[in-house]
Coordinates of N, CA and C in Angstrom, one line a residue:
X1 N 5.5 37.8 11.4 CA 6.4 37.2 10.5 C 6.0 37.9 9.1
X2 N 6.9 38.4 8.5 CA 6.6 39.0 7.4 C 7.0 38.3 5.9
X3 N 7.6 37.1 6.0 CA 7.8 36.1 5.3 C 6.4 35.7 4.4
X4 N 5.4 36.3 4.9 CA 4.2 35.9 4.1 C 3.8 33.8 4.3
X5 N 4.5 33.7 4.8 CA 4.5 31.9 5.3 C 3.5 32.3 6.6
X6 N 2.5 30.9 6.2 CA 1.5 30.7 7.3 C 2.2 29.9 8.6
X7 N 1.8 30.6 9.7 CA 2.6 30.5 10.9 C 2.8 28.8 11.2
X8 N 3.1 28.2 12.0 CA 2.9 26.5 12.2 C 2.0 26.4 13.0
X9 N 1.5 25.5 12.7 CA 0.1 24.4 13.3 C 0.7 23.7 14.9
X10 N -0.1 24.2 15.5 CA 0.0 23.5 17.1 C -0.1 22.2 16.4
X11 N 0.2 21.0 17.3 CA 0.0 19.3 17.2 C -1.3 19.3 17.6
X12 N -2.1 18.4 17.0 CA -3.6 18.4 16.7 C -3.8 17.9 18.2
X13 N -2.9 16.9 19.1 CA -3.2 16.5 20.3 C -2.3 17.1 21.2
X14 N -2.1 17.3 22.4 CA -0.9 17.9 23.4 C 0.1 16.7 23.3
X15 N -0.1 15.4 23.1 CA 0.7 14.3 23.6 C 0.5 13.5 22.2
X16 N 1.1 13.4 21.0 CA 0.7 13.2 19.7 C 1.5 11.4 19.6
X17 N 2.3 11.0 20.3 CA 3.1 10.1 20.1 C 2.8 8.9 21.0
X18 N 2.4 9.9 22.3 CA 1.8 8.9 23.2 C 0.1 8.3 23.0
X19 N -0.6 9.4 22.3 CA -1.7 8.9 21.8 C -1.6 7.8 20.6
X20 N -0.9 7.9 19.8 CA -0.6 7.2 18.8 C -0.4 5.5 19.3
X21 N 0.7 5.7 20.1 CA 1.4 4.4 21.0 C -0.3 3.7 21.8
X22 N -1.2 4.5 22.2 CA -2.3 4.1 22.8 C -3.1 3.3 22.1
X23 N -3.4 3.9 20.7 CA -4.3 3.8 20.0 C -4.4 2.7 19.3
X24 N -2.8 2.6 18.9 CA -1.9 1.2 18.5 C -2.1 0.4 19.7
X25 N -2.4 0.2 20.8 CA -2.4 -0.8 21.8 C -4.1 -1.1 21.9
X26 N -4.9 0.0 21.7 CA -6.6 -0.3 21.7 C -6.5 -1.1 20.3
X27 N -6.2 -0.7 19.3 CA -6.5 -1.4 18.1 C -6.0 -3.1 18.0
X28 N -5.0 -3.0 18.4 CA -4.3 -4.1 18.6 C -5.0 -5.5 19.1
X29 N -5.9 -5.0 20.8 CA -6.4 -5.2 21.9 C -7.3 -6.0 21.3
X30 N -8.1 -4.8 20.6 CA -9.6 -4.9 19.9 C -9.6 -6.0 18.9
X31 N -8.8 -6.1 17.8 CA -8.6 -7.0 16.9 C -7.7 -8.4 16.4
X32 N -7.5 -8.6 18.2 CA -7.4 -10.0 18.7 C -8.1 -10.5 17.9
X33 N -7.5 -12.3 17.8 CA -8.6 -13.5 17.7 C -8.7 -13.4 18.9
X34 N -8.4 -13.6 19.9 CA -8.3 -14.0 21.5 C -9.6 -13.2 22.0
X35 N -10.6 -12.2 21.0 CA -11.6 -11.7 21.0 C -12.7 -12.5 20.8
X36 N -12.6 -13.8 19.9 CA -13.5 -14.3 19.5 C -13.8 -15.2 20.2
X37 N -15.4 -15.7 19.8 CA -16.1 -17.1 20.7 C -14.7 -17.8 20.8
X38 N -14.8 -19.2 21.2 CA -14.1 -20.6 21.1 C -14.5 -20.9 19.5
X39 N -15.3 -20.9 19.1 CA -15.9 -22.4 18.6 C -15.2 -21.2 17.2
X40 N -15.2 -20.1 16.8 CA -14.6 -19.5 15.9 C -13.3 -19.4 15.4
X41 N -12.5 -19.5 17.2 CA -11.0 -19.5 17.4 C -10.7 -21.2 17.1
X42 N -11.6 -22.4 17.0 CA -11.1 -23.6 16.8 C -11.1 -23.5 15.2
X43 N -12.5 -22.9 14.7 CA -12.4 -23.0 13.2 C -11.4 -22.6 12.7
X44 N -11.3 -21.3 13.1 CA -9.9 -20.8 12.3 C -8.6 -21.6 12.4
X45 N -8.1 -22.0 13.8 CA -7.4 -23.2 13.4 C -7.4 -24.5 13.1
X46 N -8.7 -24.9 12.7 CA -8.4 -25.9 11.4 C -8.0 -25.4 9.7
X47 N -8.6 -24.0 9.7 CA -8.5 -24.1 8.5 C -7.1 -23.5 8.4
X48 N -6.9 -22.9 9.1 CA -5.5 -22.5 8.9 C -4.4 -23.2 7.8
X49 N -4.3 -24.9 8.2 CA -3.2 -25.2 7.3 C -3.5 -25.1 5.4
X50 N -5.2 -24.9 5.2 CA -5.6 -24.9 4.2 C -5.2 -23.6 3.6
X51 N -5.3 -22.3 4.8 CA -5.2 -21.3 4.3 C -3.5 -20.8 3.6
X52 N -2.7 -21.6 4.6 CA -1.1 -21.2 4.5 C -0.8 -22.6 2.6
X53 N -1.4 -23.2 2.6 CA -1.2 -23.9 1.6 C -1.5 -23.0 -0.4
X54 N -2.6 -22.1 0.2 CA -3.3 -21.3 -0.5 C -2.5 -20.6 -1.3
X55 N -1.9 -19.9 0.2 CA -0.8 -18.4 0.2 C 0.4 -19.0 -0.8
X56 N 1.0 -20.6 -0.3 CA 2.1 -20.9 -0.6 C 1.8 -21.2 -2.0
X57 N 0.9 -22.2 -2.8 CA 0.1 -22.0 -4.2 C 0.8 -20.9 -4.8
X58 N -0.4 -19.8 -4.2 CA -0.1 -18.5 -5.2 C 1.3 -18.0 -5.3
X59 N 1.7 -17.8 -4.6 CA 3.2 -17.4 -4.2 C 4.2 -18.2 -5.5
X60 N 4.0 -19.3 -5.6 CA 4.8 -19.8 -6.4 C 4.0 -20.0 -7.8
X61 N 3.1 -19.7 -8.1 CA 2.7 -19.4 -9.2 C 3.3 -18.4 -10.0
X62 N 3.3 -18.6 -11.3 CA 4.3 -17.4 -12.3 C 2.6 -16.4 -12.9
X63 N 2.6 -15.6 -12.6 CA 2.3 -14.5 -13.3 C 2.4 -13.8 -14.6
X64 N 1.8 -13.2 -15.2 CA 1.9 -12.8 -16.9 C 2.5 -11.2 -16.6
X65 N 2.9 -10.8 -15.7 CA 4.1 -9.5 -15.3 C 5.3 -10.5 -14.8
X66 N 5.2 -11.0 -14.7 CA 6.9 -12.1 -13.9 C 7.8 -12.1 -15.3
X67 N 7.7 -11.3 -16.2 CA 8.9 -11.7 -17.2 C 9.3 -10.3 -17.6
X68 N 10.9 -10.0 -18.2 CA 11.4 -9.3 -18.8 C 11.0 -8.3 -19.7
X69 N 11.2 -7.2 -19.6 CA 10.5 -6.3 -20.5 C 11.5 -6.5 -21.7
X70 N 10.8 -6.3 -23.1 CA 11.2 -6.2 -24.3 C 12.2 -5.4 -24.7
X71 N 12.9 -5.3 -25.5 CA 13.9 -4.1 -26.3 C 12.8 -3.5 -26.8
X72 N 11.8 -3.5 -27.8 CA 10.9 -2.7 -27.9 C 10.2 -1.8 -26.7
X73 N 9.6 -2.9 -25.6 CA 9.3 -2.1 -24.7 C 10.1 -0.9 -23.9
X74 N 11.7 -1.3 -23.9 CA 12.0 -0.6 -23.4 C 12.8 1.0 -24.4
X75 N 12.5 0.6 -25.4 CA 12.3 1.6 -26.7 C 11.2 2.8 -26.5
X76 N 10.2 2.3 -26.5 CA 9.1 2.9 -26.4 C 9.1 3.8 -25.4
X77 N 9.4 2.9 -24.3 CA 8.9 3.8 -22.8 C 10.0 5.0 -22.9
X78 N 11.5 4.8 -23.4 CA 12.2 6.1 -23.2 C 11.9 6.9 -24.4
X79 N 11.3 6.6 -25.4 CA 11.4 7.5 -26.5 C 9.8 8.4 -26.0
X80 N 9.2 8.3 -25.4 CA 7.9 9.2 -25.0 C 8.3 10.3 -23.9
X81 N 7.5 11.2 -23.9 CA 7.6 11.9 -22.7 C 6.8 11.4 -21.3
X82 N 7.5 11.9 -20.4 CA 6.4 11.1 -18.9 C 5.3 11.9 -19.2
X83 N 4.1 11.0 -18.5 CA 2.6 11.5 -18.5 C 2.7 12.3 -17.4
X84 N 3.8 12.3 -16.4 CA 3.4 13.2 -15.3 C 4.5 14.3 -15.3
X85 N 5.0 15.3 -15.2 CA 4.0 16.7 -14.8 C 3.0 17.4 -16.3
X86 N 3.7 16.7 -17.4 CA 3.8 17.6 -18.4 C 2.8 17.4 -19.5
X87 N 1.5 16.0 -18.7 CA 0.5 15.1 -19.5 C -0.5 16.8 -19.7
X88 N -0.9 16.9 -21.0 CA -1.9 17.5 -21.2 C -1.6 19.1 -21.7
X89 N -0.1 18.9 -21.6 CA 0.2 20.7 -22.4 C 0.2 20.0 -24.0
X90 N 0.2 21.4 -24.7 CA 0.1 21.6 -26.3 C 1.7 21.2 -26.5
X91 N 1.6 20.2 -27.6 CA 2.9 19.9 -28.3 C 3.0 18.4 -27.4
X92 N 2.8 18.0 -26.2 CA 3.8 17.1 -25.6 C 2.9 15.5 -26.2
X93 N 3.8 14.9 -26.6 CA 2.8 13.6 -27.1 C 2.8 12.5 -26.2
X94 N 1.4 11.8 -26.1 CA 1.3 11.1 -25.3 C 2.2 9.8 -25.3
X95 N 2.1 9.5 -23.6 CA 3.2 8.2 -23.2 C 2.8 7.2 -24.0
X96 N 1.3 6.7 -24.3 CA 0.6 5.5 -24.7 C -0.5 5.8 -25.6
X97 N -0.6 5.3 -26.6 CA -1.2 5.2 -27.8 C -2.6 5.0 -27.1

């Protein structure tokens, strides 16, 4: 090939999809509860309803990002140049103070 392009890469396995599908069924297997003692598999379901109460808590908790960005903010952010490709050449002024 005279394209100067490096030729293509064989697949790292002969059967790349079926190992995948396998590995996904060992992992799966392995990382059962249905792996654990009893007396572990009962703990975890007691605590369970404490834990889903937890999730549901935080979940409906408001957050200090949960609100509307500013007219200023949104001033600011278009009047800068992006930090990415162009962060660190001469002349380009930074996104953030």
């Amino acid at each position: 090939m005279i394209s100067g392009a490096a030729p293509p890469r064989p697949a790292a396995h002969p059967q790349p999809q079926q190992e995948a599908e396998r590995l996904v069924t060992v992992f799966t297997a392995r990382g059962s509860s249905d792996q654990l003692p009893p007396r572990i598999r009962r703990l975890q379901n007691h605590l369970q309803p404490r834990r889903d109460y937890a999730v549901r808590a935080a979940v409906e908790e408001a957050d200090d990002t949960d609100r509307a960005f500013t007219q200023q903010e949104l001033d600011r952010a278009k009047s800068c140049t992006p930090c990415w490709p162009m962060s660190g050449q001469p002349g380009t002024p930074p996104c953030w103070p």
